[in-house]
Coordinates of C-alpha atoms in Angstrom, one line a residue:
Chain A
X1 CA -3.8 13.4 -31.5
X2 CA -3.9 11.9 -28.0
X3 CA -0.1 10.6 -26.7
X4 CA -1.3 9.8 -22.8
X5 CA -4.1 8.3 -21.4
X6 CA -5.1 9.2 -17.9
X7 CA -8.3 8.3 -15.7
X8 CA -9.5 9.4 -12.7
X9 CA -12.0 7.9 -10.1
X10 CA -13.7 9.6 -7.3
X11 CA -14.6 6.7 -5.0
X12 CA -17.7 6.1 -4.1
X13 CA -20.3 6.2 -1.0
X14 CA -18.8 5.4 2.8
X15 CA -21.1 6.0 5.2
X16 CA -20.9 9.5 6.2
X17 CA -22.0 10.4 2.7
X18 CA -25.0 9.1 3.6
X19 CA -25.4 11.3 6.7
X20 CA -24.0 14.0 4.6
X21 CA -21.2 15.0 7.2
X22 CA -18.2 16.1 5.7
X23 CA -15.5 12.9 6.3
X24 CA -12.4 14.6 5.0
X25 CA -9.5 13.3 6.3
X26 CA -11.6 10.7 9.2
X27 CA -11.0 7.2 7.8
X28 CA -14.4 5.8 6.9
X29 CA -14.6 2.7 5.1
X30 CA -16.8 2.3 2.0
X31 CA -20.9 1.7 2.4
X32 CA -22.0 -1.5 0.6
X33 CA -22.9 1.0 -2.0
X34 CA -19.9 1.9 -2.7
X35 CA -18.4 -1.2 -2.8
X36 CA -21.1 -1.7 -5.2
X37 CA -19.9 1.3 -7.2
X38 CA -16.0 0.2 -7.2
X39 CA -17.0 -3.0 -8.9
X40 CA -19.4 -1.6 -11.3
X41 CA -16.5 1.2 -12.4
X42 CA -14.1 -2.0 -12.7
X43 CA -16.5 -4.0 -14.9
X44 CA -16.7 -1.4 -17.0
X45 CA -13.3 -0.3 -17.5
X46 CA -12.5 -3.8 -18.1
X47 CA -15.1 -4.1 -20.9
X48 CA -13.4 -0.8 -22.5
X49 CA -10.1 -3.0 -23.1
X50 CA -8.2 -0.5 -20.2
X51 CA -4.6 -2.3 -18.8
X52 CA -3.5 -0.1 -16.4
X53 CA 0.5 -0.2 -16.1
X54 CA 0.0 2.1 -12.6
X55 CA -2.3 2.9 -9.9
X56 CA -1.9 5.4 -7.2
X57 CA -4.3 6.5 -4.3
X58 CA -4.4 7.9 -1.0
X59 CA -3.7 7.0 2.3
X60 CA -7.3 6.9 3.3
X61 CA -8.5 3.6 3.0
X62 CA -11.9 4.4 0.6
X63 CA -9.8 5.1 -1.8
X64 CA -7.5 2.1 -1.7
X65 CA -10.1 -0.2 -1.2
X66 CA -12.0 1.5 -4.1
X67 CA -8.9 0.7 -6.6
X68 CA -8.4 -3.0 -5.0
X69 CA -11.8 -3.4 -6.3
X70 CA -11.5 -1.8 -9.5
X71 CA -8.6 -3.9 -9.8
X72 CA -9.6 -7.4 -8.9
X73 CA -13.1 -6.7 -11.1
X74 CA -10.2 -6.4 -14.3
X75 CA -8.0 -8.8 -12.9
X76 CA -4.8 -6.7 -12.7
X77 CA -4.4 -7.1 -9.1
X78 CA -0.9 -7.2 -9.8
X79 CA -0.8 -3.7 -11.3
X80 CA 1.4 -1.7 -8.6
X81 CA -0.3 0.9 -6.2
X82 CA 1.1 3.5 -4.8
X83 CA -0.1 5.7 -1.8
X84 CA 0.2 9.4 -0.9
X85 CA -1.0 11.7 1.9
X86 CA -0.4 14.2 -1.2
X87 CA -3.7 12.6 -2.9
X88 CA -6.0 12.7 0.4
X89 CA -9.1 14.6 0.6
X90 CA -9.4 18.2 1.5
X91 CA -8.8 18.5 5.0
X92 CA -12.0 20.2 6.2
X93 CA -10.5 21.4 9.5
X94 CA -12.9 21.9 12.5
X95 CA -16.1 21.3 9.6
X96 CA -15.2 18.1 9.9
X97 CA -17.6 15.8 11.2
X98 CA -20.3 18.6 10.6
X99 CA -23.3 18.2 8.1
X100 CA -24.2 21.1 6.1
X101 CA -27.3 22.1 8.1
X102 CA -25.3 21.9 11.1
X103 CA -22.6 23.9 9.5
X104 CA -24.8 26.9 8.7
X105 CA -26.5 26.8 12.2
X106 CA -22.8 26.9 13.9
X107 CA -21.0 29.3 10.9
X108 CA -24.4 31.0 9.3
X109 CA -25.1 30.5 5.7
X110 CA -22.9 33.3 4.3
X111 CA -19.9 32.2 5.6
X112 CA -20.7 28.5 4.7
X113 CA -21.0 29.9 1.1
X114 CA -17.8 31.3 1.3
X115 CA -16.1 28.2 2.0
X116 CA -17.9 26.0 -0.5
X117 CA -17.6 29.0 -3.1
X118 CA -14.2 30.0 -3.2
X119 CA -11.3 28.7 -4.4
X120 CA -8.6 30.3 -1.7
X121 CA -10.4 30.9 1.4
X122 CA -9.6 27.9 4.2
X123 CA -12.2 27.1 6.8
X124 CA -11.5 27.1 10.7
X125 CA -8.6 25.0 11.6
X126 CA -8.9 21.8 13.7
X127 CA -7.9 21.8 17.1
X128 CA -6.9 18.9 19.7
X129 CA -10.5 20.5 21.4
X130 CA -12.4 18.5 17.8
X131 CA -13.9 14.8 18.5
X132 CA -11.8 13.6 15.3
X133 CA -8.5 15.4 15.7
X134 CA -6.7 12.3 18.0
X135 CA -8.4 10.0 15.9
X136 CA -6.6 11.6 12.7
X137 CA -3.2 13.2 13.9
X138 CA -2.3 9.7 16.6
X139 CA -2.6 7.8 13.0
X140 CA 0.2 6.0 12.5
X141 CA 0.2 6.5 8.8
X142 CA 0.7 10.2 9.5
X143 CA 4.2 9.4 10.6
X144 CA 5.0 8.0 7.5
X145 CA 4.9 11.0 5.0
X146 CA 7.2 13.1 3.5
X147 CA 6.7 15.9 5.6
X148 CA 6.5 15.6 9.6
X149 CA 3.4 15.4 11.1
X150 CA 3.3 18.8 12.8
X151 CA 3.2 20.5 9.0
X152 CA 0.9 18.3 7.8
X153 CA -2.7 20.3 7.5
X154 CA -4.9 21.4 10.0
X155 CA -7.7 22.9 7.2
X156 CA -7.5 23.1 3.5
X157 CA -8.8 25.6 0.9
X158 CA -9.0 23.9 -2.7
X159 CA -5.9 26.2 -3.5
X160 CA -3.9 24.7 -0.4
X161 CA -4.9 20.9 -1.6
X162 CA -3.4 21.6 -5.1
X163 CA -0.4 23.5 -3.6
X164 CA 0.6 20.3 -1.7
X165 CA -1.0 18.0 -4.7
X166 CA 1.4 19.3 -7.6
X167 CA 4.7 18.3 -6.2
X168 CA 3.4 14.9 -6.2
X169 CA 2.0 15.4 -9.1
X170 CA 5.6 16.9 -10.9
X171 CA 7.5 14.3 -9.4
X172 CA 5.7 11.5 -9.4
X173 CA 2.6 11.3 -11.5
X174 CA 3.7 13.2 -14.6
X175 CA 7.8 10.9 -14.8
X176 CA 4.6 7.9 -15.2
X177 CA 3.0 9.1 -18.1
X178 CA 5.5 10.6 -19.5
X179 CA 7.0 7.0 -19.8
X180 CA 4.1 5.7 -21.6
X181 CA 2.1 4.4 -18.5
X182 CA -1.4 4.2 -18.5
X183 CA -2.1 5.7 -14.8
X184 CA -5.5 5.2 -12.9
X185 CA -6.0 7.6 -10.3
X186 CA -8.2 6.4 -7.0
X187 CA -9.1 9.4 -5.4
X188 CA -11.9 11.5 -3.7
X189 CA -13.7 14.5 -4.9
X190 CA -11.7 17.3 -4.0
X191 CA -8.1 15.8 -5.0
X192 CA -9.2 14.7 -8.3
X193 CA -11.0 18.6 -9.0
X194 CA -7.6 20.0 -8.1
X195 CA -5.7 18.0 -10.5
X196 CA -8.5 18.9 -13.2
X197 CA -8.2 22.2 -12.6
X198 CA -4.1 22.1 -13.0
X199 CA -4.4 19.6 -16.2
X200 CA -6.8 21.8 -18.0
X201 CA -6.3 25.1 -16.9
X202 CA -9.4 25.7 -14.9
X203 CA -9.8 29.3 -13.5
X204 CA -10.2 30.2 -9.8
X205 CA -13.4 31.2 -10.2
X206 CA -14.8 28.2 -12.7
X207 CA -13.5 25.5 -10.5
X208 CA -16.1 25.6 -8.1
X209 CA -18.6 24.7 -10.9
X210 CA -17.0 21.7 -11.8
X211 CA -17.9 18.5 -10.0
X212 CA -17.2 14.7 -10.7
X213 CA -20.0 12.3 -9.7
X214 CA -19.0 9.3 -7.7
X215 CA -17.8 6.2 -9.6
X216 CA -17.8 7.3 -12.6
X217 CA -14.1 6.8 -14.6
X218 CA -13.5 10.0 -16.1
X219 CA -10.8 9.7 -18.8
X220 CA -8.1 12.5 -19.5
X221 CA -6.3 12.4 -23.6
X222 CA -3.4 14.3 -23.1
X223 CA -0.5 15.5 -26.0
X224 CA 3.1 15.3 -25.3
X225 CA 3.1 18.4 -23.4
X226 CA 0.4 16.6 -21.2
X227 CA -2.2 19.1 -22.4
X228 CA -6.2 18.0 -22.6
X229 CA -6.8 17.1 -26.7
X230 CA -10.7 17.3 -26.1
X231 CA -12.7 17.7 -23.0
X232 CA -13.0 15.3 -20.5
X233 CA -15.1 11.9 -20.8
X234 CA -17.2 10.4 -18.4
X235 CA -16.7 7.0 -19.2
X236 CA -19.9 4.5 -19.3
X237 CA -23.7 4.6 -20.0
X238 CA -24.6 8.0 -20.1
X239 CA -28.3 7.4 -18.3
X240 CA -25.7 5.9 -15.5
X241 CA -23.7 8.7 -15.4
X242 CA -26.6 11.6 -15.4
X243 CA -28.2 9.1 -12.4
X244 CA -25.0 9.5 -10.9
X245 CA -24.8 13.0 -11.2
X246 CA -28.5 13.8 -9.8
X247 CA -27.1 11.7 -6.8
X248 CA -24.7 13.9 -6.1
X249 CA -26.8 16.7 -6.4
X250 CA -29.5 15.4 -4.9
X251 CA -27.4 15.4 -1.8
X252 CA -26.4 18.8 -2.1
X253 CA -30.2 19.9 -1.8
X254 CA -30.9 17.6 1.1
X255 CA -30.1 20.8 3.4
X256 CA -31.5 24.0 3.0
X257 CA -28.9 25.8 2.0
X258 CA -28.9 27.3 -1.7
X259 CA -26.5 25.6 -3.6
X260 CA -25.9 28.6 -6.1
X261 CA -27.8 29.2 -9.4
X262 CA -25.7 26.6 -11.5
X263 CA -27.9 23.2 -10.8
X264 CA -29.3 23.4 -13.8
X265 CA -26.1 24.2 -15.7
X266 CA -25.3 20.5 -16.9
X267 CA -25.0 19.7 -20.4
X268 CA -24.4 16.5 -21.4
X269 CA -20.9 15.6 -22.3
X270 CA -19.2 18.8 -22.1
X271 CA -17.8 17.6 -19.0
X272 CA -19.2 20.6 -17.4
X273 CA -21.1 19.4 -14.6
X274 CA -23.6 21.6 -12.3
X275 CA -22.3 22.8 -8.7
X276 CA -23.7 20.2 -6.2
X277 CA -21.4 19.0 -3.7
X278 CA -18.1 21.0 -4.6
X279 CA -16.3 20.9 -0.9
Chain B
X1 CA 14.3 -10.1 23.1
X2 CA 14.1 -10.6 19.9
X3 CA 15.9 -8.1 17.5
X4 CA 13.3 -8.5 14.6
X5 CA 10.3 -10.2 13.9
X6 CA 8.9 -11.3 10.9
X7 CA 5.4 -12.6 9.7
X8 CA 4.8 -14.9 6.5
X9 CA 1.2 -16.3 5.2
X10 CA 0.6 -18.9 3.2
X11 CA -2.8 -18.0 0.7
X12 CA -5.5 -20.5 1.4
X13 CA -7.7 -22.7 -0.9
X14 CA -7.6 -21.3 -4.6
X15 CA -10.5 -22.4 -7.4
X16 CA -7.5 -24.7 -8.6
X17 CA -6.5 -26.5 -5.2
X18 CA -10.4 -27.8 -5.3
X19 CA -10.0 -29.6 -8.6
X20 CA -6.6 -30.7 -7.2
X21 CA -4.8 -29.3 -10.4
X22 CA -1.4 -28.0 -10.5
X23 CA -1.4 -24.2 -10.3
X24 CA 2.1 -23.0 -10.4
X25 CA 1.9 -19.8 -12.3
X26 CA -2.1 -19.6 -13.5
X27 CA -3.7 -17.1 -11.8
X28 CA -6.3 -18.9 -10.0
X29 CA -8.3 -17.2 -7.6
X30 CA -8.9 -17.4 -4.0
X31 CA -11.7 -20.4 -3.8
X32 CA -14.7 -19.3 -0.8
X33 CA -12.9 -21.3 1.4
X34 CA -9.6 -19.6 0.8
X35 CA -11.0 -16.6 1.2
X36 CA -12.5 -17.5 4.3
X37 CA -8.8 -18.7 5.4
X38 CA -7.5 -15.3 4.4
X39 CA -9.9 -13.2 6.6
X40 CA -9.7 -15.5 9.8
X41 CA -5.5 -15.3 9.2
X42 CA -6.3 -11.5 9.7
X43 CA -8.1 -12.2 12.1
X44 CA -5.6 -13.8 14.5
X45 CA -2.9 -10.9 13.6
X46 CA -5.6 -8.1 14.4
X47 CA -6.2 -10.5 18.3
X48 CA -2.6 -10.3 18.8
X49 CA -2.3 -6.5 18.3
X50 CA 0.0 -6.6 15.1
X51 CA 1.5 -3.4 13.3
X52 CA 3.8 -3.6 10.3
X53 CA 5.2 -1.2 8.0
X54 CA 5.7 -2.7 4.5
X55 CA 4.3 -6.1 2.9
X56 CA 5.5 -8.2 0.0
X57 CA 3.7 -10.6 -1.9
X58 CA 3.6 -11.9 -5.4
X59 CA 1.9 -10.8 -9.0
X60 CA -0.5 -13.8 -8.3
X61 CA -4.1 -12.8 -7.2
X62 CA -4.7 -15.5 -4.7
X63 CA -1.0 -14.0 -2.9
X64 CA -2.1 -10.5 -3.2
X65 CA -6.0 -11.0 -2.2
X66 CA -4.7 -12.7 0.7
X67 CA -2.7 -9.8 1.4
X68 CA -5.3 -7.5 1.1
X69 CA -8.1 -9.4 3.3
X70 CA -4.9 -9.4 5.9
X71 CA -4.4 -5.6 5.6
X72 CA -8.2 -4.9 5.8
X73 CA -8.7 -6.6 9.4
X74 CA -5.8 -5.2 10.8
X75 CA -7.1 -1.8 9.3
X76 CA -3.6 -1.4 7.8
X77 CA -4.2 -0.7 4.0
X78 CA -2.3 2.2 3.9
X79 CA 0.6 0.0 4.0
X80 CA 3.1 -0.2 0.8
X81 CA 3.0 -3.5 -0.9
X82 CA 5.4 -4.3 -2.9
X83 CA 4.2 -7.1 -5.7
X84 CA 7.5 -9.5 -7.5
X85 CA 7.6 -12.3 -9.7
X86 CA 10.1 -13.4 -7.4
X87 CA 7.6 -14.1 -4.5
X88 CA 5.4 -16.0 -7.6
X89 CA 4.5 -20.1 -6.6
X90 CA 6.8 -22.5 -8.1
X91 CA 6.1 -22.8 -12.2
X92 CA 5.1 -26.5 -12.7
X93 CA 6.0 -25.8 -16.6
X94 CA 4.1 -28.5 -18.6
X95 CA 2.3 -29.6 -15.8
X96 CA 0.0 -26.9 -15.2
X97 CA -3.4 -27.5 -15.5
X98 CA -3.0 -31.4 -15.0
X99 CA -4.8 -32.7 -12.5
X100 CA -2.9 -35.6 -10.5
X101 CA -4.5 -38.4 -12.3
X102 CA -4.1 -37.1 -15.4
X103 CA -0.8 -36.6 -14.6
X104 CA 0.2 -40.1 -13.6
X105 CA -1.9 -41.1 -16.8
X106 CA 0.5 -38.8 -19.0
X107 CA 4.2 -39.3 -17.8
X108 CA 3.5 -42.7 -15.6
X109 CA 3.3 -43.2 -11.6
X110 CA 7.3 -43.4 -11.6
X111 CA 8.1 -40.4 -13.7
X112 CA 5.8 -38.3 -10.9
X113 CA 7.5 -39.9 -7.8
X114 CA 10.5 -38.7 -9.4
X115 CA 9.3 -35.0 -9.6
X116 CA 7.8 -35.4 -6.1
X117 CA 10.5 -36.6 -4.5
X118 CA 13.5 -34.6 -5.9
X119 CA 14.9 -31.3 -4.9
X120 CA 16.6 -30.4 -8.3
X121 CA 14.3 -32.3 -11.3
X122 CA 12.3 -29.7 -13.0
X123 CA 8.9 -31.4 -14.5
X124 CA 8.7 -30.9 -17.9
X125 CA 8.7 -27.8 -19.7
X126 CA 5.1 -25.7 -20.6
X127 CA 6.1 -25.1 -24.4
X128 CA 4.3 -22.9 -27.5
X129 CA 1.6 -25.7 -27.5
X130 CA 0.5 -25.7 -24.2
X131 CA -3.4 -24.9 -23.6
X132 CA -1.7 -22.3 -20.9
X133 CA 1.6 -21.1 -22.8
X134 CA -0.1 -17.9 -24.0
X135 CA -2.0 -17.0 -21.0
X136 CA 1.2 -17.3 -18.8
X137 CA 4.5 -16.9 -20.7
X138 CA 2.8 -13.9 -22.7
X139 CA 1.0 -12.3 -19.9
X140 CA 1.9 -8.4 -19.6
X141 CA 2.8 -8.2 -16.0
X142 CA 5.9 -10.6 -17.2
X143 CA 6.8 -8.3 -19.8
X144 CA 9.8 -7.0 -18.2
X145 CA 11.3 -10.1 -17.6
X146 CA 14.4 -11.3 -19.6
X147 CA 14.4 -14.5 -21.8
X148 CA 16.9 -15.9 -18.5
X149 CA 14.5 -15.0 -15.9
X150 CA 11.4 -15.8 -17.6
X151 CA 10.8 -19.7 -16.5
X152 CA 9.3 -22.6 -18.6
X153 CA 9.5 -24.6 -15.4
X154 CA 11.2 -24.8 -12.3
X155 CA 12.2 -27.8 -9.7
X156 CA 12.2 -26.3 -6.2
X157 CA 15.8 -25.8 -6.5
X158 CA 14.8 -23.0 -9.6
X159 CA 12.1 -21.5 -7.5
X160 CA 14.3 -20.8 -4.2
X161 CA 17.4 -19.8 -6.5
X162 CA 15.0 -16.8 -7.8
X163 CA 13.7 -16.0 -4.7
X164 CA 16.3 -15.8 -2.4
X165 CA 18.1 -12.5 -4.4
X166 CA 14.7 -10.4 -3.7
X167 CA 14.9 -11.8 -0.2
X168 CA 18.5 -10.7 -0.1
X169 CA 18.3 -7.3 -1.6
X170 CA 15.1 -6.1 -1.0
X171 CA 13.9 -7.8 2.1
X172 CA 16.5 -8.3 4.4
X173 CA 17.8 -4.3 4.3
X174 CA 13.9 -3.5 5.4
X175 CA 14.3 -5.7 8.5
X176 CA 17.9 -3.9 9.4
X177 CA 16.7 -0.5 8.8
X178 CA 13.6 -2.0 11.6
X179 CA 10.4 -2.0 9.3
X180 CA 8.4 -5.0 10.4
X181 CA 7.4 -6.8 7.1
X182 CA 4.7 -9.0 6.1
X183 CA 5.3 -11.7 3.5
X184 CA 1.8 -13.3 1.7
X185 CA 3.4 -15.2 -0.7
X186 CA 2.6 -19.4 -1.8
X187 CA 3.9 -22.7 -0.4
X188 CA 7.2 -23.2 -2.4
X189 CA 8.7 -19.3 -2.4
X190 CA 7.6 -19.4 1.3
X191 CA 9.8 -22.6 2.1
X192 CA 12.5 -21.0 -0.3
X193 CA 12.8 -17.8 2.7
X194 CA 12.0 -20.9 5.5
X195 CA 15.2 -23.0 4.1
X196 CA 17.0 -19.7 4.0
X197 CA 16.1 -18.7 7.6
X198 CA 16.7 -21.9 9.5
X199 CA 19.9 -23.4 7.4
X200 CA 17.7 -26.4 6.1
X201 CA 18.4 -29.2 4.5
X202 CA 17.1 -30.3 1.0
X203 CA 15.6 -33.1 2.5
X204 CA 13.6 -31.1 5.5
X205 CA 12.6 -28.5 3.3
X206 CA 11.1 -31.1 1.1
X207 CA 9.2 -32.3 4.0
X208 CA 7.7 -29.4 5.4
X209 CA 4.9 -28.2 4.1
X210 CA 3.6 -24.7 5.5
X211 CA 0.0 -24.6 6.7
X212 CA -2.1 -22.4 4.9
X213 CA -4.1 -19.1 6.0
X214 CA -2.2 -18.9 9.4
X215 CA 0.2 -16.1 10.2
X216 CA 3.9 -17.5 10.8
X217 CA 6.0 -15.8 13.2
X218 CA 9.8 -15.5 13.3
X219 CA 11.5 -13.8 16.0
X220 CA 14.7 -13.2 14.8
X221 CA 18.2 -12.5 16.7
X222 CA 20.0 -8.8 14.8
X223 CA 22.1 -11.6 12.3
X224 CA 18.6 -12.1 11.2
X225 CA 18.7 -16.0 12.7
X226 CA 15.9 -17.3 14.2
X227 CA 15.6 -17.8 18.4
X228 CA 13.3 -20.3 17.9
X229 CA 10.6 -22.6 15.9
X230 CA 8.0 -20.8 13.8
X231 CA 4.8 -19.9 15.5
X232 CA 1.6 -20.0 14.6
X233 CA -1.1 -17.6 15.2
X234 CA -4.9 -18.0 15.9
X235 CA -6.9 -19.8 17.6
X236 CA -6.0 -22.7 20.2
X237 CA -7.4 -25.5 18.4
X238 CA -6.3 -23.9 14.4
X239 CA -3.0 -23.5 15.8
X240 CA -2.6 -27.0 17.5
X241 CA -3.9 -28.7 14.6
X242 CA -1.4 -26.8 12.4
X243 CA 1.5 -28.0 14.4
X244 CA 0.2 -31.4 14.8
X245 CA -0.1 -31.1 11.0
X246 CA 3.5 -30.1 10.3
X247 CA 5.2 -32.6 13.4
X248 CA 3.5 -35.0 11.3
X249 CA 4.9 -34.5 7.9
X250 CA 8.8 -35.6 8.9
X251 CA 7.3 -39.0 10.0
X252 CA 4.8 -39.7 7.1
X253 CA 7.3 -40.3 4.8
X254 CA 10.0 -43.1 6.5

């Protein structure tokens, strides 16, 4: 029997996506797509009867524009948000800025594997030498976290974005649902993987065969010990969501590299989704 | 050189201001037009270079999508906002959803000049049978509110006395401690922090009526007094106008 209710939202296309450049911790804004996508996710949620008590995001501003939208589409704009470095995207490091063709011409496909494959292993770090590192590190909002800006991260494995994602997560997610909350999560790709993988026990290895399409809610049931009670759900119409999912895939094939043998892996529901674009 | 500054917007045109009904506590939404007011108001604060570190504004959408056009042009929506009942419009109890005629129809042209003029006369109250009672008194984001704080209706008097301790206890400590705040809030919990500020009179404060959709800057001495008037930022003529606007008021009503 389900005690908490949790969802999560990846937001949805800015414009590198489109480019398929890695954006990471670069602030893009959303496309008009995924404005689009925010609105839809909102509409929906608020035809499923959801009253969020608590909303929390990342400092990037995708993500907090995605849950102003969500919000104003269910006319809660009044619902608290709350905004972490803690919840950002992986930080890339020097890939940033890079599209995956350019990637494997600069790194070679092996190593480029590597990276997307594995769960510990952190790509080059970036240096003041990189086009975006000024534009990231002489951000003001980078003063403002609760760790200086010198330790903040220079490249992120998946392992290193849920090792400075869980004291959040301890301290500040979990007191939330634990009072009874109902706790919508605006947050990109990578940040909301590594709290699925801590939530529901995901190994190293299977992680990098989960993915979450964009704008699609995914809701989390959770017992008092804030423990899954059934697998995830992808919340909406389901032709939507597989569309969704292609999308995402569909943009892992747009390069030549081999994405791994799991693209046809997906079966409906399960919440299992086919590797695509698992950065 | 002023110690602190501090910027307060009024939200613009709401859905509600159009049909020149009274608002108070419905959640009306930004009309076009308002939001159009919202995004030039952003506008003049993104010209003039601003940067601030934490914002305030009320649990009404037409405050906090103000707030949020503001944030976007000044590319500043990492900020924290902090959302209070406290900030809300003045409640115009059994009032809301009247329009003006309607309202001199129902409690007589004297009854209203009453209301309009006084500082400390509360119109009546919004009761069970009001067409609005359930989607106010009962809405969820008041939930937390005691059966005290939890208004039926409030003369301006009500609305500044329930403002003024989140001004107090939240606010002012973020200006000492140096964080430059932005305040999107509505006309009567806006002249609540104005009164406060410049040591008005019931009378002035009455008068003055903030313009809408343009930043106002204080500049403020370190006893958080101000060294001057409130400016107005934007454009020459949108900020002439305003001040024309507001020098006006004090002699419209002699």
């Amino acid at each position: 029997m389900s005690k908490y209710r949790l969802v999560l939202l990846r937001h949805g296309e800015g414009a590198w996506n489109k480019e398929n450049r890695f954006c990471s911790w670069v602030d893009q804004k959303l496309s008009e797509e995924g404005v689009k996508e925010a609105r839809d996710c909102g509409r929906l949620l608020k035809e499923q009867g959801y009253k969020f008590d608590l909303v929390f995001t990342s400092l990037l501003s995708r993500s907090i524009h995605t849950a102003w939208l969500v919000l104003e589409a269910m006319g809660q704009e009044w619902v608290p948000v709350v905004k972490s470095w803690r919840l950002n995207e992986r930080h890339y490091g020097a890939l940033i800025g890079l599209n995956r063709a350019e990637m494997a011409l600069q790194h070679g496909e092996q190593r480029v594997k590597l990276w997307r494959r594995s769960y510990d292993i952190t790509p080059p770090l970036i240096d003041e030498s990189h086009p975006y590192y000024m534009e990231i590190y002489n951000d003001r909002r980078y003063a403002t976290c609760d760790v200086p800006k010198e330790n903040l991260p220079r490249a992120e494995s998946l392992k290193e974005v849920l090792d400075r994602l869980l004291p959040y997560w301890n301290s500040t997610v979990v007191p939330e649902i634990l009072k009874g909350k109902t706790i919508l999560i605006s947050g990109h790709g990578n940040s909301c993987r590594a709290i699925l993988k801590h939530v529901e026990g995901v190994s190293d290895d299977d992680i990098a065969n989960v993915t979450l399409p964009t704008g699609v809610p995914v809701q989390l049931e959770l017992d008092e010990n804030l423990k899954p009670v059934k697998p995830r759900q992808l919340l909406g119409d389901q032709a939507k969501i597989q569309a969704a999912i292609k999308k995402v895939e569909d943009q892992g094939k747009l390069n030549q590299i081999r994405c791994g043998p799991s693209m046809h892996n997906m079966k409906p529901n399960s919440g299992v989704l086919g590797e695509t674009d698992s950065w | 050189m002023a110690a602190y500054k501090l910027v307060l917007i009024r939200h613009g045109e709401s859905a509600w201001n159009q049909e020149n009904r009274f608002c108070g506590w419905f959640d009306a939404d930004l009309s076009e037009a308002g939001e159009k007011e919202a995004k030039r108001g952003g506008q003049a604060l993104k010209d003039a270079g601003y940067e601030f570190d934490i914002c305030y504004t009320s649990v009404l959408k037409r405050a906090i999508r103000t707030l949020w056009f503001v944030l976007d042009s000044v590319d500043q929506m990492w900020l924290p906002v902090h959302r209070t009942w406290r900030l809300n419009e003045r409640h115009y109890g059994g009032l809301t959803g009247l329009n003006k005629a309607e309202t001199a129809e129902k409690h007589g042209e004297a009854q209203v000049k009453i209301w309009r003029r006084s500082f400390d006369v509360p119109p009546p109250p919004m009761d069970e049978g009001h067409n609005y009672y359930q989607n106010i008194s009962k809405d969820r984001r008041y939930g937390d509110l005691t059966g005290d704080q939890l208004p039926s209706c409030e003369s301006l008097k009500d609305t500044i006395a329930r403002a003024l301790p989140f001004w107090n206890e939240e606010i002012v400590p973020q200006i000492k401690k140096g964080k430059r705040v932005l305040i999107a809030a509505h006309g009567n919990s806006l002249r609540g922090i104005v009164k406060h500020l410049e040591g008005m009179s019931e009378e002035a404060i009455m008068e003055l009526n903030l313009p809408t959709g343009i930043p106002i800057v204080y500049e403020l001495d370190k006893n958080l007094k101000p060294t001057g008037p409130m400016q107005f930022l934007g454009d020459e003529e949108t900020v002439r106008k305003a001040m024309e606007a507001v020098a006006a008021q004090g002699k419209a009503k002699k």
